[in-house]
CSV table of C-alpha atoms in Angstrom, one decimal:
chain,number,residue,atom,x,y,z
T,1,MET,CA,0.0,0.0,0.0
T,2,THR,CA,2.9,2.3,0.7
T,3,VAL,CA,4.3,1.8,-2.7
T,4,VAL,CA,1.0,2.6,-4.3
T,5,LEU,CA,0.6,5.8,-2.3
T,6,ARG,CA,4.2,6.9,-3.1
T,7,MET,CA,3.6,6.4,-6.8
T,8,ILE,CA,0.3,8.4,-6.6
T,9,GLY,CA,2.1,11.2,-4.8
T,10,ARG,CA,4.8,11.4,-7.5
T,11,ARG,CA,2.2,11.4,-10.3
T,12,LEU,CA,0.2,14.2,-8.6
T,13,LEU,CA,3.4,16.3,-8.2
T,14,GLY,CA,4.2,15.8,-11.9
T,15,LEU,CA,0.7,16.9,-12.8
T,16,ILE,CA,1.4,20.5,-11.9
T,17,PRO,CA,4.1,21.3,-14.5
T,18,LEU,CA,2.3,19.2,-17.1
T,19,MET,CA,-0.9,21.2,-16.8
T,20,LEU,CA,1.1,24.5,-16.8
T,21,GLY,CA,2.8,23.4,-20.0
T,22,ILE,CA,-0.5,22.4,-21.6
T,23,VAL,CA,-2.1,25.8,-20.8
T,24,LEU,CA,1.0,27.6,-22.1
T,25,PHE,CA,0.9,25.6,-25.3
T,26,VAL,CA,-2.8,26.2,-26.0
T,27,PHE,CA,-2.4,29.8,-25.2
T,28,THR,CA,0.4,30.2,-27.7
T,29,ILE,CA,-1.4,28.2,-30.4
T,30,MET,CA,-4.5,30.4,-30.1
T,31,GLN,CA,-2.4,33.5,-30.8
T,32,PHE,CA,-1.9,32.4,-34.3
T,33,SER,CA,-5.6,32.4,-35.0
T,34,SER,CA,-6.6,34.9,-37.7
T,35,THR,CA,-10.1,35.3,-36.1
T,36,ASP,CA,-10.6,38.3,-33.8
T,37,PRO,CA,-12.7,37.1,-30.8
T,38,ALA,CA,-14.5,40.4,-30.7
T,39,VAL,CA,-15.5,40.2,-34.4
T,40,ALA,CA,-16.5,36.5,-33.9
T,41,VAL,CA,-18.7,37.3,-30.9
T,42,PHE,CA,-20.7,40.0,-32.7
T,43,ALA,CA,-20.6,38.1,-36.1
T,44,ASP,CA,-22.8,40.1,-38.5
T,45,ALA,CA,-24.2,42.4,-35.9
T,46,PRO,CA,-23.9,46.1,-36.8
T,47,VAL,CA,-21.2,47.4,-34.4
T,48,SER,CA,-18.8,50.2,-34.7
T,49,PRO,CA,-15.0,49.9,-34.3
T,50,GLU,CA,-15.3,51.8,-31.0
T,51,GLN,CA,-17.7,49.2,-29.7
T,52,LEU,CA,-15.3,46.4,-30.7
T,53,GLU,CA,-12.4,48.1,-29.0
T,54,GLN,CA,-14.5,48.6,-25.9
T,55,PHE,CA,-15.3,44.9,-25.9
T,56,ARG,CA,-11.7,44.0,-26.2
T,57,GLU,CA,-10.7,46.3,-23.3
T,58,GLU,CA,-13.5,44.9,-21.0
T,59,HIS,CA,-12.5,41.3,-21.6
T,60,GLY,CA,-8.7,41.9,-21.5
T,61,LEU,CA,-8.1,41.0,-25.1
T,62,ASN,CA,-5.7,43.9,-25.5
T,63,ASP,CA,-3.6,42.8,-22.6
T,64,PRO,CA,-0.1,41.4,-23.2
T,65,PHE,CA,0.1,37.6,-23.7
T,66,PHE,CA,1.7,36.9,-20.4
T,67,VAL,CA,-0.7,39.1,-18.5
T,68,ARG,CA,-3.6,37.0,-19.9
T,69,TYR,CA,-1.7,33.8,-19.2
T,70,ILE,CA,-1.0,34.7,-15.6
T,71,GLY,CA,-4.6,35.9,-15.2
T,72,PHE,CA,-6.0,32.5,-16.4
T,73,LEU,CA,-3.6,30.6,-14.0
T,74,GLY,CA,-5.0,32.7,-11.2
T,75,LEU,CA,-8.6,31.7,-12.1
T,76,LEU,CA,-7.5,28.1,-12.5
T,77,VAL,CA,-6.2,27.9,-9.0
T,78,THR,CA,-9.7,28.8,-7.7
T,79,GLY,CA,-11.3,26.2,-10.0
T,80,ASN,CA,-12.6,28.8,-12.4
T,81,LEU,CA,-12.0,28.2,-16.2
T,82,GLY,CA,-13.4,31.6,-17.2
T,83,LYS,CA,-16.4,32.4,-19.4
T,84,SER,CA,-17.4,32.1,-23.0
T,85,LEU,CA,-17.0,35.4,-24.8
T,86,ALA,CA,-20.0,34.6,-27.1
T,87,THR,CA,-22.6,33.5,-24.5
T,88,GLY,CA,-21.1,34.6,-21.1
T,89,GLN,CA,-21.6,31.1,-19.8
T,90,GLU,CA,-19.1,29.6,-17.4
T,91,VAL,CA,-16.7,27.3,-19.1
T,92,THR,CA,-17.1,24.7,-16.3
T,93,GLY,CA,-20.9,24.7,-17.0
T,94,LEU,CA,-20.3,24.1,-20.7
T,95,ILE,CA,-17.9,21.3,-20.0
T,96,ALA,CA,-20.2,19.7,-17.4
T,97,THR,CA,-22.9,19.6,-20.1
T,98,ALA,CA,-20.7,18.2,-22.9
T,99,LEU,CA,-18.4,15.8,-20.9
T,100,PRO,CA,-21.0,13.1,-20.0
T,101,LEU,CA,-21.6,12.3,-23.7
T,102,THR,CA,-17.8,12.1,-24.5
T,103,LEU,CA,-17.3,9.8,-21.5
T,104,GLN,CA,-20.2,7.6,-22.6
T,105,LEU,CA,-18.7,7.4,-26.1
T,106,THR,CA,-15.2,6.7,-24.8
T,107,PHE,CA,-16.4,4.1,-22.3
T,108,LEU,CA,-18.4,2.2,-24.9
T,109,GLY,CA,-15.5,2.3,-27.3
T,110,LEU,CA,-13.2,1.0,-24.6
T,111,ILE,CA,-15.4,-1.9,-23.6
T,112,ILE,CA,-16.0,-3.0,-27.2
T,113,ALA,CA,-12.3,-2.7,-28.1
T,114,ALA,CA,-11.2,-4.6,-24.9
T,115,VAL,CA,-13.7,-7.5,-25.5
T,116,ILE,CA,-12.8,-7.9,-29.1
T,117,ALA,CA,-9.0,-7.7,-28.4
T,118,PHE,CA,-8.9,-10.1,-25.5
T,119,ALA,CA,-11.1,-12.6,-27.3
T,120,LEU,CA,-9.3,-12.5,-30.6
T,121,GLY,CA,-5.8,-12.1,-29.1
T,122,THR,CA,-6.3,-15.2,-26.9
T,123,LEU,CA,-7.8,-17.2,-29.7
T,124,SER,CA,-4.9,-16.2,-32.0
T,125,ALA,CA,-2.3,-17.2,-29.4
T,126,VAL,CA,-3.9,-20.6,-28.6
T,127,TYR,CA,-4.1,-21.5,-32.3
T,128,ARG,CA,-0.7,-20.1,-33.1
T,129,ASP,CA,0.5,-20.6,-36.7
T,130,ARG,CA,-2.8,-22.2,-37.7
T,131,TRP,CA,-5.5,-20.8,-39.9
T,132,PRO,CA,-7.4,-18.9,-37.1
T,133,ASP,CA,-4.2,-17.2,-36.2
T,134,HIS,CA,-3.4,-16.2,-39.8
T,135,VAL,CA,-6.9,-14.8,-40.4
T,136,ILE,CA,-6.8,-12.7,-37.2
T,137,ARG,CA,-3.4,-11.4,-37.9
T,138,ILE,CA,-4.2,-10.3,-41.4
T,139,THR,CA,-7.5,-8.8,-40.3
T,140,THR,CA,-5.9,-6.8,-37.4
T,141,LEU,CA,-3.1,-5.6,-39.7
T,142,GLY,CA,-5.7,-3.9,-41.8
T,143,GLY,CA,-7.5,-2.5,-38.7
T,144,VAL,CA,-4.2,-1.0,-37.4
T,145,ALA,CA,-3.8,0.9,-40.7
T,146,ALA,CA,-7.4,2.2,-40.7
T,147,PRO,CA,-8.0,5.6,-39.0
T,148,SER,CA,-11.2,6.0,-36.9
T,149,PHE,CA,-12.7,8.6,-39.2
T,150,TRP,CA,-12.3,6.3,-42.2
T,151,VAL,CA,-13.9,3.5,-40.3
T,152,ALA,CA,-16.7,5.9,-39.4
T,153,LEU,CA,-17.4,6.7,-43.0
T,154,LEU,CA,-17.6,3.0,-43.9
T,155,LEU,CA,-19.9,2.2,-41.0
T,156,VAL,CA,-22.2,5.1,-42.0
T,157,GLN,CA,-22.2,3.9,-45.6
T,158,TRP,CA,-22.9,0.3,-44.8
T,159,LEU,CA,-25.1,0.3,-41.7
T,160,SER,CA,-26.8,3.7,-41.9
T,161,ILE,CA,-27.3,4.5,-45.6
T,162,ASN,CA,-27.3,1.1,-47.3
T,163,LEU,CA,-29.0,-1.0,-44.6
T,164,SER,CA,-30.7,1.8,-42.6
T,165,ILE,CA,-30.1,-0.1,-39.3
T,166,PHE,CA,-28.5,2.7,-37.2
T,167,PRO,CA,-29.0,6.5,-37.3
T,168,SER,CA,-25.9,8.6,-38.1
T,169,SER,CA,-26.6,12.2,-37.2
T,170,ARG,CA,-28.6,12.5,-34.0
T,171,TYR,CA,-28.3,11.8,-30.3
T,172,VAL,CA,-30.9,10.4,-27.9
T,173,ASN,CA,-30.4,10.9,-24.2
T,174,PRO,CA,-30.5,7.6,-22.2
T,175,ASN,CA,-32.9,9.2,-19.8
T,176,ASP,CA,-35.4,9.5,-22.7
T,177,SER,CA,-34.8,6.1,-24.4
T,178,VAL,CA,-32.2,3.5,-23.5
T,179,VAL,CA,-32.8,1.7,-26.8
T,180,GLY,CA,-32.6,5.0,-28.8
T,181,TRP,CA,-29.3,5.8,-26.9
T,182,ILE,CA,-27.8,2.5,-27.8
T,183,MET,CA,-28.8,2.9,-31.5
T,184,THR,CA,-27.3,6.4,-31.8
T,185,MET,CA,-24.1,5.5,-29.9
T,186,THR,CA,-23.4,2.2,-31.7
T,187,LEU,CA,-21.7,3.5,-34.9
T,188,PRO,CA,-19.6,6.2,-33.1
T,189,ALA,CA,-18.5,3.7,-30.5
T,190,LEU,CA,-17.6,1.1,-33.2
T,191,ALA,CA,-15.7,3.7,-35.2
T,192,LEU,CA,-13.5,4.4,-32.1
T,193,ALA,CA,-13.2,0.8,-31.0
T,194,LEU,CA,-12.3,-1.1,-34.1
T,195,PRO,CA,-8.9,0.5,-34.8
T,196,LEU,CA,-8.0,0.2,-31.1
T,197,ALA,CA,-9.2,-3.4,-31.0
T,198,ALA,CA,-6.9,-4.3,-33.9
T,199,GLN,CA,-3.9,-2.8,-32.1
T,200,LEU,CA,-4.7,-4.4,-28.8
T,201,THR,CA,-5.3,-7.8,-30.4
T,202,ARG,CA,-1.8,-8.0,-31.7
T,203,ILE,CA,-0.4,-6.9,-28.3
T,204,VAL,CA,-2.5,-9.5,-26.4
T,205,ARG,CA,-1.4,-12.2,-28.9
T,206,THR,CA,2.2,-11.4,-28.4
T,207,SER,CA,1.9,-11.4,-24.6
T,208,MET,CA,-0.1,-14.6,-24.6
T,209,VAL,CA,2.4,-16.4,-26.9
T,210,GLU,CA,5.4,-15.4,-24.6
T,211,GLU,CA,3.5,-16.6,-21.6
T,212,LEU,CA,2.5,-19.9,-23.2
T,213,ASP,CA,6.1,-20.7,-23.9
T,214,ARG,CA,7.1,-20.5,-20.2
T,215,ASP,CA,8.2,-23.6,-18.2
T,216,TYR,CA,5.3,-23.4,-15.7
T,217,VAL,CA,2.8,-23.8,-18.6
T,218,ARG,CA,4.5,-26.9,-19.9
T,219,THR,CA,4.6,-28.2,-16.3
T,220,ALA,CA,0.9,-27.6,-15.8
T,221,ARG,CA,0.0,-29.2,-19.1
T,222,GLY,CA,2.3,-32.2,-18.2
T,223,GLY,CA,0.5,-32.5,-14.9
T,224,GLY,CA,-2.8,-33.2,-16.7
T,225,LEU,CA,-4.5,-29.8,-16.2
T,226,HIS,CA,-7.0,-28.9,-18.9
T,227,PRO,CA,-5.7,-26.3,-21.4
T,228,PHE,CA,-8.7,-24.0,-20.6
T,229,VAL,CA,-7.7,-24.1,-16.9
T,230,VAL,CA,-4.1,-23.3,-17.6
T,231,VAL,CA,-4.9,-20.4,-19.9
T,232,GLY,CA,-7.8,-19.0,-17.9
T,233,ARG,CA,-6.3,-19.3,-14.4
T,234,ASN,CA,-2.6,-18.7,-15.0
T,235,VAL,CA,-1.6,-17.6,-18.4
T,236,MET,CA,-4.2,-14.9,-18.9
T,237,ARG,CA,-3.5,-13.2,-15.6
T,238,ASN,CA,0.2,-12.8,-16.3
T,239,ALA,CA,-0.1,-12.1,-20.0
T,240,LEU,CA,-2.6,-9.2,-19.7
T,241,ILE,CA,-0.4,-6.9,-17.7
T,242,ASN,CA,1.3,-5.4,-20.8
T,243,PRO,CA,-2.0,-5.0,-22.7
T,244,LEU,CA,-3.5,-3.4,-19.7
T,245,ASN,CA,-0.7,-0.8,-19.6
T,246,VAL,CA,-1.1,-0.1,-23.3
T,247,LEU,CA,-4.9,0.1,-22.9
T,248,GLY,CA,-4.3,2.9,-20.4
T,249,LEU,CA,-2.3,4.9,-22.9
T,250,ARG,CA,-4.8,4.3,-25.6
T,251,ILE,CA,-7.6,5.8,-23.6
T,252,GLY,CA,-6.1,9.1,-24.2
T,253,TYR,CA,-6.2,8.5,-27.9
T,254,LEU,CA,-9.9,7.5,-27.5
T,255,LEU,CA,-10.6,10.8,-25.9
T,256,GLY,CA,-8.8,12.6,-28.7
T,257,GLY,CA,-10.5,10.5,-31.4
T,258,ALA,CA,-13.9,11.3,-29.8
T,259,VAL,CA,-13.4,14.9,-30.8
T,260,VAL,CA,-13.4,14.0,-34.5
T,261,ILE,CA,-16.0,11.2,-34.2
T,262,GLU,CA,-18.5,13.4,-32.4
T,263,GLN,CA,-18.3,16.0,-35.1
T,264,MET,CA,-18.9,13.4,-37.8
T,265,PHE,CA,-22.0,12.0,-36.0
T,266,ASN,CA,-23.3,15.4,-34.8
T,267,LEU,CA,-23.0,14.5,-31.2
T,268,PRO,CA,-23.1,17.4,-28.7
T,269,GLY,CA,-20.0,16.4,-26.7
T,270,MET,CA,-16.6,17.8,-26.0
T,271,GLY,CA,-15.5,17.5,-29.6
T,272,GLN,CA,-18.3,19.7,-30.9
T,273,LEU,CA,-17.8,22.2,-28.1
T,274,MET,CA,-14.1,22.4,-28.9
T,275,ILE,CA,-14.6,22.8,-32.7
T,276,GLU,CA,-17.0,25.7,-32.1
T,277,ALA,CA,-14.7,27.3,-29.7
T,278,VAL,CA,-11.8,27.1,-32.2
T,279,LYS,CA,-14.0,28.6,-34.9
T,280,ASN,CA,-15.0,31.5,-32.7
T,281,ASN,CA,-11.4,31.9,-31.3
T,282,GLU,CA,-12.6,31.4,-27.7
T,283,PRO,CA,-9.3,30.6,-25.8
T,284,ALA,CA,-11.0,30.0,-22.4
T,285,VAL,CA,-13.3,27.3,-23.8
T,286,VAL,CA,-10.5,25.6,-25.8
T,287,GLN,CA,-8.2,25.6,-22.8
T,288,GLY,CA,-10.9,24.2,-20.6
T,289,VAL,CA,-11.6,21.4,-23.0
T,290,VAL,CA,-8.0,20.5,-23.5
T,291,LEU,CA,-7.2,20.7,-19.8
T,292,THR,CA,-10.2,18.4,-19.0
T,293,ILE,CA,-9.1,15.8,-21.6
T,294,ALA,CA,-5.4,16.0,-20.4
T,295,LEU,CA,-6.5,15.6,-16.8
T,296,GLY,CA,-8.6,12.6,-17.7
T,297,PHE,CA,-5.7,11.1,-19.6
T,298,VAL,CA,-3.4,11.4,-16.5
T,299,VAL,CA,-6.0,10.1,-14.1
T,300,VAL,CA,-6.8,7.1,-16.2
T,301,ASN,CA,-3.1,6.2,-16.6
T,302,LEU,CA,-2.7,6.6,-12.9
T,303,LEU,CA,-5.5,4.2,-12.2
T,304,VAL,CA,-4.0,1.7,-14.7
T,305,ASP,CA,-0.6,1.9,-13.0
T,306,VAL,CA,-2.3,1.2,-9.6
T,307,LEU,CA,-4.2,-1.7,-11.1
T,308,SER,CA,-1.0,-3.1,-12.6
T,309,LEU,CA,0.7,-3.0,-9.2
T,310,LEU,CA,-2.2,-4.8,-7.6
T,311,VAL,CA,-2.4,-7.5,-10.2
T,312,ASN,CA,1.4,-8.0,-10.5
T,313,PRO,CA,3.2,-7.8,-7.1
T,314,ARG,CA,6.6,-8.1,-8.8
T,315,LEU,CA,6.2,-4.6,-10.1
T,316,ARG,CA,6.1,-3.2,-6.5
T,317,THR,CA,9.8,-4.0,-6.0
T,318,SER,CA,10.7,-1.6,-8.8
T,319,HIS,CA,9.0,1.4,-7.1
């Protein structure tokens, strides 16, 4: 337990400079935008140059870069991410509205990818160098090369346009209809999950093959234990440590991929919120979304590391 707490403490301390660097990076990138936030807010409304200048002064848009950066850090310490220039809404409120959908999509994609990967990876390892292994390896090779947005286009073409099984451009809240929610989330979740499942399948297969070649497996088989008992009770537990660590890293890519997928399927999540904020050059909203995704990435990897320590006691000696 002491080892776990020590590792958590180190990660939390490392979180501070990481978040400062992310904020600085986003701040810097937003300076290259050709869109004036004041002009974007008023859009086509008839406003004079004096009114635009007054708006910039009131919201600190004319302040030097580092003054605005330090000001945002001051708000961040108090848990305030600022306000949207266009609507005046708190950024935390906008994120609280959009984040649940992104988490739903990421969670569904993760579950689908994990189930497919562990099933196919184990099957491929058990039937190594036979036809099931060859079919799975060729299939996953194509899946690794396929980006999620391309998979999304294929799914929409096949299952939405051609077969009309799933809708492709609306969202149903699970509180309104669980069946409707499942139908609207299936295609986006599959688009996120399939490329990840292909990557994880190959990693699971490699880990399982290495573990199946160990002496204790041959001893267990020689002792008359059923192969399913050997694989399920011993091999799988040891072999899934590496895939588990990789899965933690890939969750960050799922969150990032959700930004694109949500836009393609017209889902009102973090992706749509961020795209609109970038279009309107709203740095507070963009920074809030990026920080939330980055924090989620760090927290998930921390949980995966803790789980790895609990599953594999040998790792505790290295911390």
